[in-house]
Short mmCIF file of C-alpha atoms in Angstrom, two decimals:
data_model
loop_
_atom_site.label_atom_id
_atom_site.label_comp_id
_atom_site.label_asym_id
_atom_site.label_seq_id
_atom_site.Cartn_x
_atom_site.Cartn_y
_atom_site.Cartn_z
CA UNK A 1116 5.13 19.15 -22.66
CA UNK A 1117 6.71 16.51 -24.90
CA UNK A 1118 7.64 14.33 -21.91
CA UNK A 1119 4.04 14.04 -20.73
CA UNK A 1120 2.68 13.38 -24.22
CA UNK A 1121 5.22 10.58 -24.60
CA UNK A 1122 4.33 9.10 -21.21
CA UNK A 1123 0.60 9.18 -21.94
CA UNK A 1124 1.12 7.44 -25.28
CA UNK A 1125 3.25 4.77 -23.63
CA UNK A 1126 0.76 4.32 -20.79
CA UNK A 1127 -2.12 3.80 -23.17
CA UNK A 1128 -0.05 1.11 -24.91
CA UNK A 1129 1.20 -0.42 -21.64
CA UNK A 1130 4.74 0.37 -22.75
CA UNK A 1131 7.43 0.80 -20.10
CA UNK A 1132 8.87 4.34 -19.86
CA UNK A 1133 12.60 4.79 -19.73
CA UNK A 1134 14.29 5.38 -16.39
CA UNK A 1135 15.15 8.87 -17.58
CA UNK A 1136 11.48 9.62 -18.26
CA UNK A 1137 10.44 8.33 -14.84
CA UNK A 1138 13.11 10.43 -13.15
CA UNK A 1139 11.98 13.45 -15.15
CA UNK A 1140 8.48 13.14 -13.69
CA UNK A 1141 9.91 13.33 -10.17
CA UNK A 1142 12.00 16.35 -11.19
CA UNK A 1143 9.09 18.43 -12.53
CA UNK A 1144 8.38 21.73 -10.83
CA UNK A 1145 5.33 22.68 -8.78
CA UNK A 1146 4.29 24.94 -11.67
CA UNK A 1147 4.03 21.82 -13.86
CA UNK A 1148 2.26 19.68 -11.27
CA UNK A 1149 -1.29 19.98 -12.59
CA UNK A 1150 -0.07 19.08 -16.07
CA UNK A 1151 1.57 15.96 -14.62
CA UNK A 1152 -1.59 14.97 -12.76
CA UNK A 1153 -3.74 15.55 -15.86
CA UNK A 1154 -1.44 13.42 -18.01
CA UNK A 1155 -1.28 10.51 -15.56
CA UNK A 1156 -5.03 10.87 -15.09
CA UNK A 1157 -5.57 10.04 -18.76
CA UNK A 1158 -3.75 6.75 -18.25
CA UNK A 1159 -5.68 5.99 -15.07
CA UNK A 1160 -9.02 6.62 -16.77
CA UNK A 1161 -8.09 4.51 -19.80
CA UNK A 1162 -7.71 1.40 -17.65
CA UNK A 1163 -9.95 2.09 -14.65
CA UNK A 1164 -12.42 4.79 -15.62
CA UNK A 1165 -13.53 6.84 -12.61
CA UNK A 1166 -13.91 3.88 -10.26
CA UNK A 1167 -12.27 3.79 -6.82
CA UNK A 1168 -11.86 0.47 -5.06
CA UNK A 1169 -12.17 0.52 -1.27
CA UNK A 1170 -10.11 -1.78 0.93
CA UNK A 1171 -10.36 -2.31 4.67
CA UNK A 1172 -7.61 -3.35 7.09
CA UNK A 1173 -8.07 -5.72 10.00
CA UNK A 1174 -5.00 -5.94 12.23
CA UNK A 1175 -5.19 -9.52 13.49
CA UNK A 1176 -2.21 -9.25 15.84
CA UNK A 1177 -0.57 -5.97 16.80
CA UNK A 1178 2.93 -5.14 17.98
CA UNK A 1179 5.80 -7.19 19.39
CA UNK A 1180 7.40 -8.04 16.06
CA UNK A 1181 10.94 -9.52 16.16
CA UNK A 1182 11.97 -7.80 12.91
CA UNK A 1183 13.86 -4.48 12.96
CA UNK A 1184 12.27 -2.61 10.03
CA UNK A 1185 13.13 1.01 10.76
CA UNK A 1186 9.83 2.42 9.55
CA UNK A 1187 7.54 0.21 11.60
CA UNK A 1188 5.81 1.11 14.85
CA UNK A 1189 5.54 -2.62 15.65
CA UNK A 1190 9.25 -3.34 15.19
CA UNK A 1191 11.65 -4.88 17.67
CA UNK A 1192 12.57 -2.17 20.17
CA UNK A 1193 9.81 0.23 19.11
CA UNK A 1194 8.86 2.71 21.81
CA UNK A 1195 5.77 3.87 19.90
CA UNK A 1196 2.72 3.82 22.17
CA UNK A 1197 0.60 1.59 19.94
CA UNK A 1198 -2.01 -1.06 20.69
CA UNK A 1199 -0.49 -4.45 21.47
CA UNK A 1200 -2.57 -7.61 21.43
CA UNK A 1201 -2.38 -11.21 20.33
CA UNK A 1202 -4.45 -12.96 17.67
CA UNK A 1203 -8.08 -11.97 17.21
CA UNK A 1204 -10.51 -14.88 17.23
CA UNK A 1205 -12.15 -15.63 13.84
CA UNK A 1206 -15.50 -14.17 14.92
CA UNK A 1207 -13.80 -11.01 16.21
CA UNK A 1208 -11.93 -10.59 12.94
CA UNK A 1209 -15.11 -11.22 10.95
CA UNK A 1210 -17.00 -8.61 12.96
CA UNK A 1211 -14.25 -6.09 12.26
CA UNK A 1212 -14.28 -7.01 8.57
CA UNK A 1213 -18.06 -6.60 8.40
CA UNK A 1214 -17.73 -2.98 9.53
CA UNK A 1215 -15.50 -2.25 6.55
CA UNK A 1216 -17.77 -4.09 4.12
CA UNK A 1217 -20.77 -2.15 5.44
CA UNK A 1218 -18.82 1.05 4.76
CA UNK A 1219 -18.32 0.10 1.11
CA UNK A 1220 -15.10 -1.92 1.18
CA UNK A 1221 -14.77 -4.55 -1.52
CA UNK A 1222 -11.66 -6.16 -0.09
CA UNK A 1223 -10.65 -7.00 3.48
CA UNK A 1224 -6.93 -7.13 4.23
CA UNK A 1225 -5.92 -9.38 7.13
CA UNK A 1226 -2.59 -8.37 8.63
CA UNK A 1227 -0.50 -9.84 11.43
CA UNK A 1228 2.79 -8.63 12.84
CA UNK A 1229 5.75 -10.97 12.87
CA UNK A 1230 8.54 -12.32 10.67
CA UNK A 1231 6.23 -14.86 9.11
CA UNK A 1232 3.48 -17.30 10.04
CA UNK A 1233 3.93 -20.70 11.65
CA UNK A 1234 1.86 -23.57 10.32
CA UNK A 1235 -0.41 -23.08 13.34
CA UNK A 1236 -0.81 -19.42 12.38
CA UNK A 1237 -1.77 -20.44 8.85
CA UNK A 1238 -4.45 -22.73 10.28
CA UNK A 1239 -5.73 -19.88 12.46
CA UNK A 1240 -5.83 -17.40 9.59
CA UNK A 1241 -7.41 -19.97 7.28
CA UNK A 1242 -10.27 -20.38 9.76
CA UNK A 1243 -10.61 -16.60 9.91
CA UNK A 1244 -10.74 -16.33 6.12
CA UNK A 1245 -13.43 -19.01 5.93
CA UNK A 1246 -15.48 -17.27 8.63
CA UNK A 1247 -15.27 -13.89 6.91
CA UNK A 1248 -16.25 -15.38 3.55
CA UNK A 1249 -19.21 -17.21 5.09
CA UNK A 1250 -20.49 -14.09 6.84
CA UNK A 1251 -19.76 -11.52 4.10
CA UNK A 1252 -20.93 -12.71 0.70
CA UNK A 1253 -18.74 -11.71 -2.23
CA UNK A 1254 -15.97 -10.08 -0.19
CA UNK A 1255 -12.38 -10.44 -1.37
CA UNK A 1256 -9.79 -11.38 1.26
CA UNK A 1257 -6.09 -10.57 1.15
CA UNK A 1258 -3.60 -11.85 3.71
CA UNK A 1259 -0.43 -10.11 4.83
CA UNK A 1260 1.44 -12.27 7.30
CA UNK A 1261 5.10 -11.70 6.49
CA UNK A 1262 7.56 -14.11 4.90
CA UNK A 1263 5.98 -17.36 3.68
CA UNK A 1264 7.44 -20.85 3.92
CA UNK A 1265 6.92 -23.46 1.24
CA UNK A 1266 3.33 -24.64 1.01
CA UNK A 1267 1.81 -21.87 3.14
CA UNK A 1268 0.53 -19.80 0.22
CA UNK A 1269 -1.24 -22.87 -1.14
CA UNK A 1270 -2.97 -23.42 2.21
CA UNK A 1271 -4.18 -19.82 2.29
CA UNK A 1272 -5.46 -20.16 -1.27
CA UNK A 1273 -7.32 -23.35 -0.35
CA UNK A 1274 -8.95 -21.52 2.57
CA UNK A 1275 -10.36 -18.92 0.19
CA UNK A 1276 -7.76 -16.15 0.21
CA UNK A 1277 -7.81 -14.13 -3.01
CA UNK A 1278 -4.54 -12.27 -2.62
CA UNK A 1279 -1.34 -11.94 -0.65
CA UNK A 1280 0.49 -8.71 0.15
CA UNK A 1281 4.20 -8.33 0.77
CA UNK A 1282 5.86 -5.04 -0.12
CA UNK A 1283 9.35 -4.47 -1.51
CA UNK A 1284 9.29 -1.07 0.25
CA UNK A 1285 12.45 0.42 -1.24
CA UNK A 1286 15.21 -0.26 -3.73
CA UNK A 1287 17.35 -3.37 -3.48
CA UNK A 1288 20.47 -1.24 -3.15
CA UNK A 1289 19.25 0.53 -0.02
CA UNK A 1290 17.16 -2.22 1.57
CA UNK A 1291 19.87 -3.24 4.00
CA UNK A 1292 19.91 0.28 5.41
CA UNK A 1293 16.29 -0.12 6.51
CA UNK A 1294 16.11 -3.72 7.70
CA UNK A 1295 18.79 -6.17 8.81
CA UNK A 1296 16.72 -9.14 10.01
CA UNK A 1297 15.68 -10.23 6.51
CA UNK A 1298 16.69 -9.39 2.96
CA UNK A 1299 15.16 -7.78 -0.10
CA UNK A 1300 15.37 -11.15 -1.84
CA UNK A 1301 13.35 -12.73 0.99
CA UNK A 1302 10.54 -10.34 0.09
CA UNK A 1303 10.78 -11.06 -3.63
CA UNK A 1304 10.67 -14.79 -2.88
CA UNK A 1305 7.47 -14.43 -0.82
CA UNK A 1306 5.70 -12.45 -3.56
CA UNK A 1307 6.75 -15.14 -6.03
CA UNK A 1308 5.44 -17.93 -3.78
CA UNK A 1309 2.08 -16.19 -3.49
CA UNK A 1310 1.82 -15.75 -7.24
CA UNK A 1311 2.86 -19.32 -7.96
CA UNK A 1312 0.18 -20.58 -5.56
CA UNK A 1313 -2.53 -18.86 -7.58
CA UNK A 1314 -2.96 -15.87 -5.27
CA UNK A 1315 -3.20 -12.38 -6.70
CA UNK A 1316 0.12 -10.76 -5.85
CA UNK A 1317 0.23 -7.37 -4.14
CA UNK A 1318 3.49 -5.53 -3.55
CA UNK A 1319 4.36 -1.88 -3.19
CA UNK A 1320 6.63 0.70 -1.64
CA UNK A 1321 7.09 3.25 1.12
CA UNK A 1322 8.16 6.78 0.17
CA UNK A 1323 9.58 9.39 2.50
CA UNK A 1324 12.30 7.33 4.15
CA UNK A 1325 15.12 9.56 2.99
CA UNK A 1326 15.43 7.84 -0.38
CA UNK A 1327 16.60 9.48 -3.57
CA UNK A 1328 14.67 9.81 -6.82
CA UNK A 1329 16.83 7.01 -8.19
CA UNK A 1330 15.77 4.74 -5.31
CA UNK A 1331 12.09 5.43 -6.02
CA UNK A 1332 12.47 4.68 -9.70
CA UNK A 1333 14.47 1.52 -8.90
CA UNK A 1334 11.78 0.06 -6.65
CA UNK A 1335 8.90 0.94 -9.00
CA UNK A 1336 10.75 -0.58 -11.96
CA UNK A 1337 11.45 -3.68 -9.84
CA UNK A 1338 7.74 -3.89 -9.07
CA UNK A 1339 6.90 -3.61 -12.76
CA UNK A 1340 9.23 -6.53 -13.43
CA UNK A 1341 7.71 -8.56 -10.57
CA UNK A 1342 4.30 -7.76 -12.10
CA UNK A 1343 1.94 -7.75 -9.09
CA UNK A 1344 -1.72 -7.02 -9.74
CA UNK A 1345 -1.71 -4.34 -7.06
CA UNK A 1346 0.90 -1.74 -6.11
CA UNK A 1347 0.19 0.08 -2.84
CA UNK A 1348 2.06 3.34 -2.39
CA UNK A 1349 2.65 4.19 1.26
CA UNK A 1350 4.00 7.47 2.61
CA UNK A 1351 6.04 7.15 5.78
CA UNK A 1352 4.17 8.06 8.93
CA UNK A 1353 7.00 9.07 11.26
CA UNK A 1354 6.00 7.44 14.53
CA UNK A 1355 7.67 8.82 17.63
CA UNK A 1356 9.65 5.99 19.17
CA UNK A 1357 10.87 4.53 15.86
CA UNK A 1358 14.25 5.14 14.16
CA UNK A 1359 12.54 7.20 11.46
CA UNK A 1360 10.35 9.17 13.80
CA UNK A 1361 11.90 12.48 12.79
CA UNK A 1362 11.84 11.94 9.04
CA UNK A 1363 9.56 14.51 7.42
CA UNK A 1364 10.72 14.59 3.80
CA UNK A 1365 7.42 14.76 1.92
CA UNK A 1366 5.25 17.58 0.65
CA UNK A 1367 1.82 17.08 -0.95
CA UNK A 1368 3.37 17.99 -4.31
CA UNK A 1369 6.15 15.42 -3.89
CA UNK A 1370 3.59 12.74 -3.07
CA UNK A 1371 1.57 13.50 -6.20
CA UNK A 1372 4.68 13.28 -8.39
CA UNK A 1373 5.53 9.88 -6.86
CA UNK A 1374 2.01 8.61 -7.53
CA UNK A 1375 2.11 9.91 -11.10
CA UNK A 1376 5.45 8.24 -11.76
CA UNK A 1377 4.09 4.97 -10.39
CA UNK A 1378 1.04 5.20 -12.65
CA UNK A 1379 3.17 5.82 -15.75
CA UNK A 1380 5.40 2.83 -14.94
CA UNK A 1381 2.46 0.57 -13.92
CA UNK A 1382 -0.37 1.88 -16.13
CA UNK A 1383 -2.82 -1.03 -15.99
CA UNK A 1384 -2.19 -2.13 -12.40
CA UNK A 1385 -4.30 -1.36 -9.34
CA UNK A 1386 -2.32 1.49 -7.80
CA UNK A 1387 -3.47 1.94 -4.22
CA UNK A 1388 -3.07 5.08 -2.15
CA UNK A 1389 -2.17 3.56 1.19
CA UNK A 1390 -0.78 4.60 4.58
CA UNK A 1391 0.19 8.20 5.20
CA UNK A 1392 -2.11 9.91 2.70
CA UNK A 1393 -3.86 11.99 5.36
CA UNK A 1394 -0.57 13.02 6.93
CA UNK A 1395 1.27 14.04 3.76
CA UNK A 1396 -1.31 14.80 1.07
CA UNK A 1397 -3.75 16.45 3.46
CA UNK A 1398 -6.18 18.71 1.54
CA UNK A 1399 -4.70 17.55 -1.78
CA UNK A 1400 -5.95 13.98 -1.36
CA UNK A 1401 -8.72 14.44 -3.98
CA UNK A 1402 -6.11 15.19 -6.65
CA UNK A 1403 -4.52 11.82 -5.94
CA UNK A 1404 -7.73 10.10 -7.05
CA UNK A 1405 -6.83 11.12 -10.59
CA UNK A 1406 -3.71 8.96 -10.25
CA UNK A 1407 -4.73 5.97 -8.13
CA UNK A 1408 -7.77 3.72 -8.45
CA UNK A 1409 -7.80 2.24 -4.97
CA UNK A 1410 -7.58 3.47 -1.35
CA UNK A 1411 -7.96 2.18 2.19
CA UNK A 1412 -11.15 3.06 4.00
CA UNK A 1413 -10.93 4.32 7.58
CA UNK A 1414 -8.05 3.46 9.92
CA UNK A 1415 -4.77 1.68 9.26
CA UNK A 1416 -2.91 -0.86 11.37
CA UNK A 1417 -1.61 1.20 14.26
CA UNK A 1418 -2.58 4.72 13.16
CA UNK A 1419 -5.92 6.40 12.59
CA UNK A 1420 -7.10 7.58 9.20
CA UNK A 1421 -9.68 10.20 8.44
CA UNK A 1422 -13.31 9.28 9.08
CA UNK A 1423 -14.69 6.63 6.75
CA UNK A 1424 -17.55 8.90 5.74
CA UNK A 1425 -15.04 11.61 4.86
CA UNK A 1426 -13.39 9.14 2.47
CA UNK A 1427 -16.74 8.48 0.78
CA UNK A 1428 -17.55 12.20 0.59
CA UNK A 1429 -14.13 12.92 -0.92
CA UNK A 1430 -14.63 10.33 -3.65
CA UNK A 1431 -18.08 11.65 -4.54
CA UNK A 1432 -17.09 15.32 -4.41
CA UNK A 1433 -14.13 14.66 -6.73
CA UNK A 1434 -16.45 13.13 -9.33
CA UNK A 1435 -15.46 9.50 -8.79
CA UNK A 1436 -17.55 6.50 -7.80
CA UNK A 1437 -17.00 3.62 -5.39
CA UNK A 1438 -16.38 0.37 -7.25
CA UNK A 1439 -19.13 -2.18 -6.67
CA UNK A 1440 -18.65 -5.77 -5.58
CA UNK A 1441 -19.86 -7.02 -8.95
CA UNK A 1442 -17.27 -5.07 -10.93
CA UNK A 1443 -13.91 -6.54 -11.91
CA UNK A 1444 -11.16 -4.17 -10.84
CA UNK A 1445 -8.45 -5.04 -13.32
CA UNK A 1446 -8.64 -4.39 -17.07
CA UNK A 1447 -9.86 -7.40 -19.04
CA UNK A 1448 -6.42 -8.47 -20.28
CA UNK A 1449 -5.07 -8.65 -16.72
CA UNK A 1450 -8.21 -10.18 -15.24
CA UNK A 1451 -8.22 -12.89 -17.93
CA UNK A 1452 -4.55 -13.65 -17.29
CA UNK A 1453 -5.27 -13.90 -13.56
CA UNK A 1454 -8.10 -16.35 -14.15
CA UNK A 1455 -5.99 -18.41 -16.54
CA UNK A 1456 -3.28 -18.63 -13.91
CA UNK A 1457 -5.77 -20.04 -11.42
CA UNK A 1458 -5.87 -17.02 -9.15
CA UNK A 1459 -8.93 -15.91 -7.23
CA UNK A 1460 -11.48 -13.47 -8.54
CA UNK A 1461 -9.91 -10.70 -6.53
CA UNK A 1462 -8.46 -8.22 -8.97
CA UNK A 1463 -5.53 -7.12 -7.00
CA UNK A 1464 -3.54 -7.43 -3.92
CA UNK A 1465 -4.27 -6.06 -0.59
CA UNK A 1466 -2.29 -3.11 0.25
CA UNK A 1467 0.51 -1.97 2.18
CA UNK A 1468 0.48 -3.73 5.41
CA UNK A 1469 3.92 -3.01 6.18
CA UNK A 1470 3.11 -1.81 9.55
CA UNK A 1471 1.56 -5.11 10.05
CA UNK A 1472 4.69 -6.87 10.70
CA UNK A 1473 6.86 -4.56 8.86
CA UNK A 1474 5.36 -1.24 8.67
CA UNK A 1475 4.36 0.55 5.60
CA UNK A 1476 0.71 1.12 6.14
CA UNK A 1477 1.00 2.69 9.26
CA UNK A 1478 3.38 5.08 8.19
CA UNK A 1479 6.05 2.95 9.53
CA UNK A 1480 8.57 4.46 7.46
CA UNK A 1481 12.18 4.79 7.09
CA UNK A 1482 14.10 7.81 8.03
CA UNK A 1483 17.76 8.34 7.97
CA UNK A 1484 18.19 4.80 6.86
CA UNK A 1485 21.71 4.12 5.92
CA UNK A 1486 22.45 7.74 5.72
CA UNK A 1487 21.17 8.53 2.27
CA UNK A 1488 19.61 11.52 3.93
CA UNK A 1489 16.64 13.54 2.83
CA UNK A 1490 16.45 14.17 -0.90
CA UNK A 1491 16.77 17.63 -2.29
CA UNK A 1492 13.41 18.12 -3.92
CA UNK A 1493 11.20 21.10 -4.76
CA UNK A 1494 9.22 22.17 -1.73
CA UNK A 1495 11.35 20.20 0.73
CA UNK A 1496 9.78 20.42 4.17
CA UNK A 1497 11.71 21.89 7.06
CA UNK A 1498 11.71 20.70 10.64
CA UNK A 1499 9.27 23.36 11.77
CA UNK A 1500 6.81 22.22 9.08
CA UNK A 1501 6.55 18.67 10.39
CA UNK A 1502 2.88 17.83 11.01
CA UNK A 1503 3.28 15.62 14.05
CA UNK A 1504 -0.25 16.59 15.06
CA UNK A 1505 -1.57 14.47 12.20
CA UNK A 1506 0.01 11.24 13.48
CA UNK A 1507 -2.68 9.66 15.65
CA UNK A 1508 -2.25 6.22 17.21
CA UNK A 1509 -5.22 3.94 16.59
CA UNK A 1510 -7.28 3.44 19.76
CA UNK A 1511 -10.46 2.01 18.23
CA UNK A 1512 -11.57 -0.97 16.20
CA UNK A 1513 -9.75 -4.31 16.24
CA UNK A 1514 -8.20 -5.11 19.61
CA UNK A 1515 -10.40 -2.59 21.47
CA UNK A 1516 -13.97 -2.33 22.73
CA UNK A 1517 -14.63 0.78 20.63
CA UNK A 1518 -16.42 0.85 17.29
CA UNK A 1519 -14.13 0.84 14.22
CA UNK A 1520 -13.75 3.72 11.82
CA UNK A 1521 -15.36 2.62 8.58
#
């Protein structure tokens, strides 16, 4: 297929595809899917070999967020029956982080619900970061605390944070249909503040919120322009009790095409398979490893993931290997640029913590936002195909007395 040959050539040269080429990937048929995966896999292997980076989420503060992000189980007015608790103490957070590190995680992602941190919150999280770093040698730490005020990113960096996550989630043109309590530009500004402070920037998207192919291409191209080190791709987990709780627009094939398109547009960036993979990719998760080079281990913020050991078995069975702590994630040209800019050693951002205070990890998600409606795509799911049985609220780990899944 000429399209795929062109995209592979461009990916190996780090050349941006055209919008038409990116849209064409999303428009491929199921009969062409394995060819698409194989082509994007060549680009993935060029820059990341067969390594898979593991990341682990610690939800520092769950629920009761004043923002109205439609996809998030922690949003204002959410009726989702999730865990709700206030800030974990530093030792509690470090204990939770240690479980992920013991399971093979290279990076710990600290997430807290809310619009953004107060200066007191920054002090609290800074102490938590220092405790985790003292008790877990070599671990990378990413923070995801919402919108940052001036000077806060610098304080997190001084405390030892390697990265900061804040997702764009969807296209600028449709953002107002999903959230009204802050703007798309607010999110861009926070990613910029993190980068300017010397933190590795992490920013991604949520798919499955009723967006069009054009919306998906818009947000991924915007991410390419913003140039984060890490791009987490979340798939909406439709939580009952949220505005998007009935949005089931994704098939496994659709998810793979979205991941492939993201890889072609962001060839040398850490593309992370984030929230919703178990719900929407299901038995086709191993194929996604040919497209992404990073995943979350175990549970998410407010939803449960598959068993941590199952993640490790999947990676091994698919012929990949877990990336070791002594290995630099990013290709040399990006890692060198990160070092020159004064960023931490962490190769990429943290992940999709949208459900943290916004909602992407958890499968927050966005349904009939703004009425763009479900896209007409090959293999469109129907109402009776919705896998609500796969949406499990997290009842273990941080904020509970039960052992975490790692």
